[in-house]
PDB file of C-alpha atoms in Angstrom:
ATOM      1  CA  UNK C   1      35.431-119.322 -17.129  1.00  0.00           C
ATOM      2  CA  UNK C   2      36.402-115.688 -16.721  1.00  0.00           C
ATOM      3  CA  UNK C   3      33.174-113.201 -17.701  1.00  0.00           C
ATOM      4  CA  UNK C   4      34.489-110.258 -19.650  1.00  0.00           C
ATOM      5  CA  UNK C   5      32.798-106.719 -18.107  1.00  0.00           C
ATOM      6  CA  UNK C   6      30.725-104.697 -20.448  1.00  0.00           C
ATOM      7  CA  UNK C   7      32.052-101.530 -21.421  1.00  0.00           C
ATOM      8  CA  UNK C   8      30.259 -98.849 -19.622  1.00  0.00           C
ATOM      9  CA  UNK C   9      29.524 -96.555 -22.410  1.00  0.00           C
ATOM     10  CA  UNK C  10      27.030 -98.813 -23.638  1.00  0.00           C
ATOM     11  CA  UNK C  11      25.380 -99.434 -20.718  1.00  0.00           C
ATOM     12  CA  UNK C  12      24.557 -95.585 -19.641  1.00  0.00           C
ATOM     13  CA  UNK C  13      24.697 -94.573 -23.396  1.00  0.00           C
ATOM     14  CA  UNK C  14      22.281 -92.000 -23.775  1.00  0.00           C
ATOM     15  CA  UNK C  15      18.905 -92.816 -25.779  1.00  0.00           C
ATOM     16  CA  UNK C  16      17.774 -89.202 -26.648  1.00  0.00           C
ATOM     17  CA  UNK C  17      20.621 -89.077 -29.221  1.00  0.00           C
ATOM     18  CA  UNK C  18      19.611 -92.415 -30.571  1.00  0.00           C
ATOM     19  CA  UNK C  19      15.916 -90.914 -31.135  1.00  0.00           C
ATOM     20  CA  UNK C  20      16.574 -87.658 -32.175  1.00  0.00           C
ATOM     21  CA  UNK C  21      18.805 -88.579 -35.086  1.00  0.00           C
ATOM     22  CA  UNK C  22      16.685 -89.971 -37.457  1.00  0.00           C
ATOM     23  CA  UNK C  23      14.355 -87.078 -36.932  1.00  0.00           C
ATOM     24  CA  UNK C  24      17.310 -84.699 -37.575  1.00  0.00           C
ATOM     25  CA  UNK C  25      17.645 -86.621 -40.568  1.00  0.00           C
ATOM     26  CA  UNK C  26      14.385 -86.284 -41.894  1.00  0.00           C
ATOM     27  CA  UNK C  27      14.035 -82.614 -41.093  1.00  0.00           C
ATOM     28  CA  UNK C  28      17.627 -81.852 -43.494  1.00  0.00           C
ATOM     29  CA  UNK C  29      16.031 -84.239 -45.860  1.00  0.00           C
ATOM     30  CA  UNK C  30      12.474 -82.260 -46.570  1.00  0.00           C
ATOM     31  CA  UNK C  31      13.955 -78.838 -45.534  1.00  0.00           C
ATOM     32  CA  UNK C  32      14.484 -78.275 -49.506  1.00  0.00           C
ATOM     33  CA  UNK C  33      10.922 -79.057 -50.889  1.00  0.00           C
ATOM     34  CA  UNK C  34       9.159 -75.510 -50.273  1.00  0.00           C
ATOM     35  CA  UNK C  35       6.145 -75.000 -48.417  1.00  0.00           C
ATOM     36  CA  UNK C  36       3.551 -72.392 -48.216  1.00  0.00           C
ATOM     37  CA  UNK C  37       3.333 -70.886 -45.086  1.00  0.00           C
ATOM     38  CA  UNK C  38      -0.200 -70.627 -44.711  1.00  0.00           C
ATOM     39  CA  UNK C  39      -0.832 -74.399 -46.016  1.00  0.00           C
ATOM     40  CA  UNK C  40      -1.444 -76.796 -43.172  1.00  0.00           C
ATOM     41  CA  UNK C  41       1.861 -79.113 -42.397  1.00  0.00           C
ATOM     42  CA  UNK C  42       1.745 -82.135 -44.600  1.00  0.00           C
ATOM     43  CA  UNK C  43      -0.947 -81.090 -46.542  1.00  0.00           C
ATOM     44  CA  UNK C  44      -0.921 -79.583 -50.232  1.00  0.00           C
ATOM     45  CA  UNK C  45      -1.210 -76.414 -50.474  1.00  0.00           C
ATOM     46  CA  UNK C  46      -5.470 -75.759 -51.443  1.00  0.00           C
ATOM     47  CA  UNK C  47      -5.867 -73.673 -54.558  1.00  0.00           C
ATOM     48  CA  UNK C  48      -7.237 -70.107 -54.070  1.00  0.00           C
ATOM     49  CA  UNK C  49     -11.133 -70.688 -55.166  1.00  0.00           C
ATOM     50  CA  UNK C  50     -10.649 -73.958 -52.719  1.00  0.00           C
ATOM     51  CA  UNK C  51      -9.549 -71.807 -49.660  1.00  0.00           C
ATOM     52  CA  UNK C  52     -12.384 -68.831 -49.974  1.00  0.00           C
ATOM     53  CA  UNK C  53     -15.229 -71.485 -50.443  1.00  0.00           C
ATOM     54  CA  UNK C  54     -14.082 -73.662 -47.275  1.00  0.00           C
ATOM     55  CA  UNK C  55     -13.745 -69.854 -45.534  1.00  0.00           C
ATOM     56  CA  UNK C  56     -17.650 -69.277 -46.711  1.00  0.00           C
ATOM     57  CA  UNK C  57     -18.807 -72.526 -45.204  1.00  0.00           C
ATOM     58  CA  UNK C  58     -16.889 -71.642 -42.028  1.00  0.00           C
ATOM     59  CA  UNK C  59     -18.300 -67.985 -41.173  1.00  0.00           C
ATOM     60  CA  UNK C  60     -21.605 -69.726 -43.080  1.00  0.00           C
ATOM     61  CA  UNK C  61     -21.819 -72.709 -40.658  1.00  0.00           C
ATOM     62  CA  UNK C  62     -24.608 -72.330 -37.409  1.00  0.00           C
ATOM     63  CA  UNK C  63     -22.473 -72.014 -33.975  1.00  0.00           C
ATOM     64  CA  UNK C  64     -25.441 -73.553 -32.459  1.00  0.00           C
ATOM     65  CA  UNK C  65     -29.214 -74.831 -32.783  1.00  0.00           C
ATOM     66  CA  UNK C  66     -30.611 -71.195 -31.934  1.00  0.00           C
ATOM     67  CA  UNK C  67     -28.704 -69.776 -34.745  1.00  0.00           C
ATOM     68  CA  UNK C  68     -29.406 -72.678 -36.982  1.00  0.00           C
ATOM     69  CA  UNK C  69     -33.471 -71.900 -36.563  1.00  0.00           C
ATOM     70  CA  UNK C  70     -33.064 -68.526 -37.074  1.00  0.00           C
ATOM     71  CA  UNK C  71     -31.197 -68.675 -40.675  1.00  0.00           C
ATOM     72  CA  UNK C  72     -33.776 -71.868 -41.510  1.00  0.00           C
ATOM     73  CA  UNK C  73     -36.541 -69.571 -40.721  1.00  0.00           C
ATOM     74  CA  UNK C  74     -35.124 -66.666 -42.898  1.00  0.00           C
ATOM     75  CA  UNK C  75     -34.270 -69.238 -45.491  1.00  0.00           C
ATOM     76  CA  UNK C  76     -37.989 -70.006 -45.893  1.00  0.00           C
ATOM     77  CA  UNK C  77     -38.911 -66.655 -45.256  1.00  0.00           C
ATOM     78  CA  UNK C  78     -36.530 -66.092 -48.995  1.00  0.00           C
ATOM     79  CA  UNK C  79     -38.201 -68.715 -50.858  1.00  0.00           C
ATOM     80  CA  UNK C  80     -41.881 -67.889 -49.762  1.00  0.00           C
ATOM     81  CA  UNK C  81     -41.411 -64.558 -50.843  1.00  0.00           C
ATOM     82  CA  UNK C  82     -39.359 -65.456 -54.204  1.00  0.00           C
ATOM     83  CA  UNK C  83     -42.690 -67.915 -54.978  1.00  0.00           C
ATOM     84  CA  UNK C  84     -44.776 -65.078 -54.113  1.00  0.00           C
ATOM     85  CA  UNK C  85     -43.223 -62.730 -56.380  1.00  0.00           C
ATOM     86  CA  UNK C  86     -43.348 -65.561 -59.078  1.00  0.00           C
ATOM     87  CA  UNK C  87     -46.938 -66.198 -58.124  1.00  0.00           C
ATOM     88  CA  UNK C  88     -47.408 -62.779 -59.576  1.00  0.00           C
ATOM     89  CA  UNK C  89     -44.984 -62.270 -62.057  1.00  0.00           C
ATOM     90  CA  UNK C  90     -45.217 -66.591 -63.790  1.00  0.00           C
ATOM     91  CA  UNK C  91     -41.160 -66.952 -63.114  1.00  0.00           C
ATOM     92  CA  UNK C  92     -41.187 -70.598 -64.057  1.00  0.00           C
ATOM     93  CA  UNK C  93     -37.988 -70.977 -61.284  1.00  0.00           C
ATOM     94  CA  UNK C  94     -39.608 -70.230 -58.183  1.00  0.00           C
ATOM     95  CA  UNK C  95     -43.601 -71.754 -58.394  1.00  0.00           C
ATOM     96  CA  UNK C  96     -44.346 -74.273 -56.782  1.00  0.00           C
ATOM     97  CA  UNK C  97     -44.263 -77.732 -57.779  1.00  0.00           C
ATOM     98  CA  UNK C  98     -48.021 -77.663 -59.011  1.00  0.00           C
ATOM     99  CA  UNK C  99     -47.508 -74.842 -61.385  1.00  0.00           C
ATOM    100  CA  UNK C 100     -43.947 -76.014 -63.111  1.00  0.00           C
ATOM    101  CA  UNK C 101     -44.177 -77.328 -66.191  1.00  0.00           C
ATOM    102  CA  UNK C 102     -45.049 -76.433 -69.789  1.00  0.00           C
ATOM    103  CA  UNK C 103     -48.224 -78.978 -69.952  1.00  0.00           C
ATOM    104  CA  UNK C 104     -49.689 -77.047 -66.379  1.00  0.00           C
ATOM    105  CA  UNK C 105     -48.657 -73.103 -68.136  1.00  0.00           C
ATOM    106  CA  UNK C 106     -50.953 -74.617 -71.162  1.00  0.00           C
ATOM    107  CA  UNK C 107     -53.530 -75.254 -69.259  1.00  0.00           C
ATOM    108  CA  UNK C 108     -53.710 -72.250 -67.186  1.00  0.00           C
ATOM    109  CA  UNK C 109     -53.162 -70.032 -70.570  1.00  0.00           C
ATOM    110  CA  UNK C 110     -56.214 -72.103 -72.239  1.00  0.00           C
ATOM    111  CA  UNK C 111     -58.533 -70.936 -69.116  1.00  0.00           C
ATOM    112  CA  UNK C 112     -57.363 -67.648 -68.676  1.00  0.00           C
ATOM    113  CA  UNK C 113     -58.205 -66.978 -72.448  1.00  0.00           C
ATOM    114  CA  UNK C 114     -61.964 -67.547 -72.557  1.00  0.00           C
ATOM    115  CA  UNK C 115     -64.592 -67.418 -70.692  1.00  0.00           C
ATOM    116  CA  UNK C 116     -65.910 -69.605 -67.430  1.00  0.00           C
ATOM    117  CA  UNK C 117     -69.367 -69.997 -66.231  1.00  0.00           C
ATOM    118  CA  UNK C 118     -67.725 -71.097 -62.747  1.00  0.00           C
ATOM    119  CA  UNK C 119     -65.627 -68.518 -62.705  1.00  0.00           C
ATOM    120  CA  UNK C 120     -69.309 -66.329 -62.112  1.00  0.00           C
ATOM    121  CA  UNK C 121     -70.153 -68.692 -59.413  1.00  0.00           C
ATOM    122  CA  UNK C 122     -69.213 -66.749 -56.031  1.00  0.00           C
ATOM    123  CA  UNK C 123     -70.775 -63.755 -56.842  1.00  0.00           C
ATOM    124  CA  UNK C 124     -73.998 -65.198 -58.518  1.00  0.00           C
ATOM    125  CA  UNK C 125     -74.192 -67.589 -55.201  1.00  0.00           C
ATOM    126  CA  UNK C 126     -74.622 -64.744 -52.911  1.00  0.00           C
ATOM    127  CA  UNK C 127     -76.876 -62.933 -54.841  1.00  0.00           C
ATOM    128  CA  UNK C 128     -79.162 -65.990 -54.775  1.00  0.00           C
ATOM    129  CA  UNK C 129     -78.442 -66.103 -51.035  1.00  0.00           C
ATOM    130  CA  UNK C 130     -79.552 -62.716 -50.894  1.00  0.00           C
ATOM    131  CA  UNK C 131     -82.572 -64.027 -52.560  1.00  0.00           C
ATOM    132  CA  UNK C 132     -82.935 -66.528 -50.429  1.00  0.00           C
ATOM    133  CA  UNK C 133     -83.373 -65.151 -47.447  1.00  0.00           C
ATOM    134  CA  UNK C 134     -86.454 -62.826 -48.455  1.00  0.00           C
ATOM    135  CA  UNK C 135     -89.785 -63.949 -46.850  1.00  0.00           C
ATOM    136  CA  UNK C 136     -91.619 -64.312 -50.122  1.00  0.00           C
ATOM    137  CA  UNK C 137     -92.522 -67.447 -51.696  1.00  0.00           C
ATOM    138  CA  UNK C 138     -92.188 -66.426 -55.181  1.00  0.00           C
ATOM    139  CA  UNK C 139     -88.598 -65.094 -54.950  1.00  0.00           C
ATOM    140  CA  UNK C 140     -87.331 -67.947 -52.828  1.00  0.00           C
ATOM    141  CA  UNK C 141     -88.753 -69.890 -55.429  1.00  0.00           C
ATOM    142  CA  UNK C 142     -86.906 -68.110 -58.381  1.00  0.00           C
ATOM    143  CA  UNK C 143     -83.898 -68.500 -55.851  1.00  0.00           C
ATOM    144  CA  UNK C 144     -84.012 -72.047 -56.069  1.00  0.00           C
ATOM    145  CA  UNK C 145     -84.883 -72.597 -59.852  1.00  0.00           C
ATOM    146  CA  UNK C 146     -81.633 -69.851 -60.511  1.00  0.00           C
ATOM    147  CA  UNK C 147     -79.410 -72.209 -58.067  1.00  0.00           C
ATOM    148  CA  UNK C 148     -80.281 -75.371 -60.607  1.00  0.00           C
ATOM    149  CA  UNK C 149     -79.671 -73.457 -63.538  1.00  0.00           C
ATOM    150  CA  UNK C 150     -76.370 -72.610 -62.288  1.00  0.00           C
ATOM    151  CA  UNK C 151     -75.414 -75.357 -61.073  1.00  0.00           C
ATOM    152  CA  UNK C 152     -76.322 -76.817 -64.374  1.00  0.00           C
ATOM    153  CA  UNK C 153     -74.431 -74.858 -66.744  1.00  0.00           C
ATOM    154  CA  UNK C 154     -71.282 -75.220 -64.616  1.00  0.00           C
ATOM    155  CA  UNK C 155     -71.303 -78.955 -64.705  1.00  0.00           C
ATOM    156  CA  UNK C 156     -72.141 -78.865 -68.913  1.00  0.00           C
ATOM    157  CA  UNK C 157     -69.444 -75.889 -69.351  1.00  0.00           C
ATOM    158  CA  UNK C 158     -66.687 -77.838 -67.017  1.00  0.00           C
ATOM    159  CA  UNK C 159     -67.765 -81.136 -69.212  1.00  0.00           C
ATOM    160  CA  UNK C 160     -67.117 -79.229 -72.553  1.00  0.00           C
ATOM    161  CA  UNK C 161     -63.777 -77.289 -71.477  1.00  0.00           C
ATOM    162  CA  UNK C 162     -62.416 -80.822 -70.019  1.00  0.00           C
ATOM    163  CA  UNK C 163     -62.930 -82.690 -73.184  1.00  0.00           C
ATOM    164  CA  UNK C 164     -62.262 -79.691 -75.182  1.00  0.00           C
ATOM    165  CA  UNK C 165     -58.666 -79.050 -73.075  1.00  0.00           C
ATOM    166  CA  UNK C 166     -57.591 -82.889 -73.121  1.00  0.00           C
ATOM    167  CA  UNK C 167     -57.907 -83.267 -77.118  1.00  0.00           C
ATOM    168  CA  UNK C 168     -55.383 -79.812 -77.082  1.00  0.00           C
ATOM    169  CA  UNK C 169     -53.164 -81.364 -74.750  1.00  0.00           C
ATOM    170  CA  UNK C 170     -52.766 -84.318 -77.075  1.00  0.00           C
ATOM    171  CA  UNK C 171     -52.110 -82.579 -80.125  1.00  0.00           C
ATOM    172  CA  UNK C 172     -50.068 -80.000 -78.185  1.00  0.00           C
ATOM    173  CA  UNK C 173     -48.183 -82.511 -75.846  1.00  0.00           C
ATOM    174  CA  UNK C 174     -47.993 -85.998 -77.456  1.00  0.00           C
ATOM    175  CA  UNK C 175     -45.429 -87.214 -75.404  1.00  0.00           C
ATOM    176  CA  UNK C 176     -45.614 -85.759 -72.123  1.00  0.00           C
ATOM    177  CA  UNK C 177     -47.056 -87.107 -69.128  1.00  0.00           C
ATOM    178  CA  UNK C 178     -50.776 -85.083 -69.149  1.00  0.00           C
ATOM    179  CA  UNK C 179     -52.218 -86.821 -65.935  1.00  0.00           C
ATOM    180  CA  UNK C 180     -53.761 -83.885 -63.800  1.00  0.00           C
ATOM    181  CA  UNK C 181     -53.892 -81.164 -65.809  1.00  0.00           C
ATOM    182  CA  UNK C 182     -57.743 -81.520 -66.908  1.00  0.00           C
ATOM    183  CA  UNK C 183     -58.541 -81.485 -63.196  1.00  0.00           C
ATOM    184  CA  UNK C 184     -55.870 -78.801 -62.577  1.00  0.00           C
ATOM    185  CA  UNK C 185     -57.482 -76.202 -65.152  1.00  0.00           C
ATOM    186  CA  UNK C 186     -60.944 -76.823 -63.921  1.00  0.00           C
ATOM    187  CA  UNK C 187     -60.025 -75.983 -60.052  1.00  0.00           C
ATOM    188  CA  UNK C 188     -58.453 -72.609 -61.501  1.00  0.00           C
ATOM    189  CA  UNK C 189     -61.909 -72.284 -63.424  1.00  0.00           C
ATOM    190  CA  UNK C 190     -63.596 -72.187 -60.538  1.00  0.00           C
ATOM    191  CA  UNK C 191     -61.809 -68.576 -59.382  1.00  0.00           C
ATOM    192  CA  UNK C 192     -62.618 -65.263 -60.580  1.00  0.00           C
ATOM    193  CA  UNK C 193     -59.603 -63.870 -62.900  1.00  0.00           C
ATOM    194  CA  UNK C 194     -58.731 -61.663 -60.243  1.00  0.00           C
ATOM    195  CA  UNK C 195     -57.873 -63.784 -58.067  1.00  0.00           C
ATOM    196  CA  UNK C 196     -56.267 -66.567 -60.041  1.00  0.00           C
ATOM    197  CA  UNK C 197     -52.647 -67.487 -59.396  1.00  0.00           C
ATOM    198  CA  UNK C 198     -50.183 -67.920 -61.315  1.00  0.00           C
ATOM    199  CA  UNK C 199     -51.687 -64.297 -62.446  1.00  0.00           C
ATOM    200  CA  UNK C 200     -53.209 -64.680 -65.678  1.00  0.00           C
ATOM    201  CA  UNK C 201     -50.179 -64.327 -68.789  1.00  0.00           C
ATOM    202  CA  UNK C 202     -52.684 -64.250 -72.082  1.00  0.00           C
ATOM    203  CA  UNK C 203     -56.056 -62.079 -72.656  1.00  0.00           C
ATOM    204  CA  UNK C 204     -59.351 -63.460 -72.978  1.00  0.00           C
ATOM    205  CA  UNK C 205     -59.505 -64.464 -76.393  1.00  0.00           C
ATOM    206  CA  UNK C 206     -55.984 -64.930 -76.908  1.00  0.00           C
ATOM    207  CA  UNK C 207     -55.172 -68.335 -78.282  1.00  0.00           C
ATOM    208  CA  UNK C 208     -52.573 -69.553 -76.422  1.00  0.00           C
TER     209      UNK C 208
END
């Protein structure tokens, strides 16, 4: 049986038409759906507030870890001195976590507004240090006897403003979470005003 010969065309037909015209196709088809020139191909085109926020995080992102230390450092450097300015001034956003609260600015008002026998406790210790250290029997003796009266008035006036302080926090917070502040008052008690911080907001007598 005779075997009929192929044409030749479609043996050495050339395949780089074949491929090329469907993508000529597709590239008449989409040529009429506009495009913004600065929008990435085959993505939509990101709104303006979009595009300026993804520039920020670009120029804002660390090139490397040296540069990434440096702006952690001066990160913390920002919020040490933004606590320390709130430290001083009571800015409610920037204390720390120990301060924050309404129940903890309570108790620190209720302190600041009266008077503390341990607040007189550094300064009345190193006068009886002073006294203390004099070679004479009879004032190292009153030394000692003013150390236990001291001591003892601090322990009855901390047991007074505690119970006094948690009662006010009940009628003053009934349905907050108290735990801590008691404690939290009488640590601050035991600084001079001076040196308190948070700064004292109220005078002493001042009902807070």
């Amino acid at each position: 049986m005779p075997v009929e010969p192929l044409p030749l065309g479609f043996v050495f037909r050339s395949r780089a038409k074949e491929e090329k015209a469907p993508a000529d196709k597709a590239a008449v088809t989409d040529s009429h759906q506009p495009r913004d020139p600065q929008a990435p191909k085959g993505r939509p085109t990101p709104k303006r507030s979009e595009a300026r926020s993804q520039r920020r995080s670009v120029a804002h992102t660390p090139t490397n870890r040296k540069e990434a230390a440096r702006r952690q450092r001066e990160e913390r450097r920002q919020a040490l001195e933004r606590q320390r300015k709130a430290l001083a001034g009571g800015d409610e956003r920037y204390l720390p976590v120990r301060d924050k609260g309404p129940v903890r600015r309570f108790a620190r008002d209720w302190v600041d507004s009266r008077f503390n026998v341990a607040e007189f406790f550094l300064p009345l210790a190193v006068v009886i240090l002073v006294l203390s250290v004099v070679r004479v029997p009879a004032i190292q003796s009153v030394a000692l006897l003013l150390w236990l009266i001291v001591i003892v008035l601090i322990v009855l006036d901390s047991a007074v403003s505690g119970f006094r302080l948690k009662k006010r926090l009940k009628e003053r917070f009934p349905d907050e979470n108290t735990r801590g502040a008691v404690a939290y008052a009488l640590m601050r008690s035991l600084q001079m005003r001076r040196l308190r911080l948070p700064k004292p907001q109220v005078k002493r007598g001042e009902r807070p």
